[in-house]
């Protein structure tokens, strides 16, 4: 095959495979059997081996980086990654609502989101390309774990639009991956992980990206660091925009207009929690309007416009694991 046709064939295969991967990992709607995906990927690998200049950064063959790092470099978050204040019962949610209304008046909408029990991460894109991923760290200084985050199949390497922005989300390990990982660790007489959150943290701390790639991590994006001149006026619009760009967001979110509706949503999830394919440790409630968020501002560490309702700590997955393993 001459270079011209190899270049065309590689481009077509890269686009096709990236689309299949998006359907499967972001939309949870597989469009071709795994065997077919693997066959196309092998075909692309052969062409890229023959013509290395075709190995572009967004090629699906480049997800699992090459070399093992010697360490993780520190990075500064230009916009601090805040932590959430907690509420432990309905009354504390009503207190939060009262403080919000004292600040911005009675015309308030909230967005309720499942609080994914993983690790907060920051992803930076330039002209639509993924260029840096980092842990939250202490909120201002985190660690560069770009090569490990690249291995997460639902994380887009190239966005659907060539925009430059920073997004925040939660990297996590689905319950199924966690049980399989602990099963194999048990067989290898290695210490099992206590819960999916620790397993995700341990996986993202691996210096060899091939190990991170083997852990089947996932990510939900839940925020834009700075909406800039996008014209986005609310958090819910921001989440829709993230979806348009090709990011995976959590579809269980709900926008409501009263704290009573928030309490109803929260209580609904208490018993549905064990049915989820991933761990959650609560519900995050956010004021929807970005203007009202700015008006309420933040304390040194936490936003005044958001709160986490925490469920009682209960090792749901261990129960599931007991069933699976015994
Ligand atoms: N674990 C989660 O699912 C989650 C965590 N944090 C946030 O938002 C915080 C981030 C900074 C201010 C509000 N949203 C979430 N969904």
mmCIF file of N, CA, C and O and ligand atoms in Angstrom, residues 82 84 113-116 170 222 284 286 303 305-306, ligand 1:
data_model
loop_
_atom_site.group_PDB
_atom_site.id
_atom_site.type_symbol
_atom_site.label_atom_id
_atom_site.label_comp_id
_atom_site.label_asym_id
_atom_site.label_seq_id
_atom_site.Cartn_x
_atom_site.Cartn_y
_atom_site.Cartn_z
ATOM 1 N N UNK A 82 -12.342 23.277 44.478
ATOM 2 C CA UNK A 82 -12.950 23.419 45.802
ATOM 3 C C UNK A 82 -13.438 22.082 46.344
ATOM 4 O O UNK A 82 -13.643 21.128 45.595
ATOM 5 N N UNK A 84 -16.431 20.190 49.009
ATOM 6 C CA UNK A 84 -17.831 20.436 49.320
ATOM 7 C C UNK A 84 -18.091 20.394 50.819
ATOM 8 O O UNK A 84 -17.553 19.538 51.517
ATOM 9 N N UNK A 113 -27.113 16.063 41.680
ATOM 10 C CA UNK A 113 -26.255 15.102 40.981
ATOM 11 C C UNK A 113 -25.842 13.973 41.927
ATOM 12 O O UNK A 113 -25.609 14.239 43.113
ATOM 13 N N UNK A 114 -25.747 12.762 41.417
ATOM 14 C CA UNK A 114 -25.211 11.671 42.224
ATOM 15 C C UNK A 114 -23.767 12.029 42.576
ATOM 16 O O UNK A 114 -23.023 12.527 41.732
ATOM 17 N N UNK A 115 -23.377 11.794 43.810
ATOM 18 C CA UNK A 115 -21.999 12.099 44.220
ATOM 19 C C UNK A 115 -21.160 10.830 44.023
ATOM 20 O O UNK A 115 -21.159 9.925 44.847
ATOM 21 N N UNK A 116 -20.456 10.788 42.886
ATOM 22 C CA UNK A 116 -19.672 9.602 42.500
ATOM 23 C C UNK A 116 -18.516 9.435 43.485
ATOM 24 O O UNK A 116 -17.827 10.412 43.794
ATOM 25 N N UNK A 170 -15.074 13.275 38.008
ATOM 26 C CA UNK A 170 -14.704 12.233 38.973
ATOM 27 C C UNK A 170 -14.289 10.978 38.213
ATOM 28 O O UNK A 170 -15.066 10.428 37.435
ATOM 29 N N UNK A 222 -18.366 16.835 35.512
ATOM 30 C CA UNK A 222 -19.454 17.536 36.179
ATOM 31 C C UNK A 222 -19.233 19.042 36.295
ATOM 32 O O UNK A 222 -19.993 19.718 36.989
ATOM 33 N N UNK A 284 -24.931 15.607 45.343
ATOM 34 C CA UNK A 284 -24.421 16.986 45.334
ATOM 35 C C UNK A 284 -25.547 17.888 44.846
ATOM 36 O O UNK A 284 -26.226 17.578 43.864
ATOM 37 N N UNK A 286 -26.446 21.801 43.715
ATOM 38 C CA UNK A 286 -25.788 23.035 43.267
ATOM 39 C C UNK A 286 -26.835 24.060 42.830
ATOM 40 O O UNK A 286 -27.805 23.701 42.158
ATOM 41 N N UNK A 303 -17.578 26.083 48.095
ATOM 42 C CA UNK A 303 -18.562 27.014 47.537
ATOM 43 C C UNK A 303 -19.739 27.180 48.501
ATOM 44 O O UNK A 303 -20.111 26.228 49.193
ATOM 45 N N UNK A 305 -22.527 27.886 47.224
ATOM 46 C CA UNK A 305 -23.653 27.598 46.304
ATOM 47 C C UNK A 305 -23.832 26.096 46.051
ATOM 48 O O UNK A 305 -24.586 25.690 45.181
ATOM 49 N N UNK A 306 -23.086 25.274 46.826
ATOM 50 C CA UNK A 306 -23.241 23.822 46.652
ATOM 51 C C UNK A 306 -23.071 23.140 47.992
ATOM 52 O O UNK A 306 -22.428 23.687 48.900
HETATM 53 N N1 LIG B 1 -18.160 13.375 43.297
HETATM 54 C C1 LIG B 1 -19.041 14.012 42.509
HETATM 55 O O1 LIG B 1 -19.838 13.373 41.818
HETATM 56 C C2 LIG B 1 -19.044 15.515 42.488
HETATM 57 C C3 LIG B 1 -18.103 16.226 43.216
HETATM 58 N N2 LIG B 1 -18.090 17.594 43.183
HETATM 59 C C4 LIG B 1 -19.028 18.237 42.454
HETATM 60 O O2 LIG B 1 -19.068 19.587 42.397
HETATM 61 C C5 LIG B 1 -18.241 20.351 43.279
HETATM 62 C C6 LIG B 1 -16.899 20.584 42.695
HETATM 63 C C7 LIG B 1 -16.515 21.976 43.150
HETATM 64 C C8 LIG B 1 -17.755 22.674 43.604
HETATM 65 C C9 LIG B 1 -18.888 21.702 43.456
HETATM 66 N N3 LIG B 1 -19.960 17.592 41.733
HETATM 67 C C10 LIG B 1 -20.004 16.240 41.736
HETATM 68 N N4 LIG B 1 -20.964 15.592 40.991
#
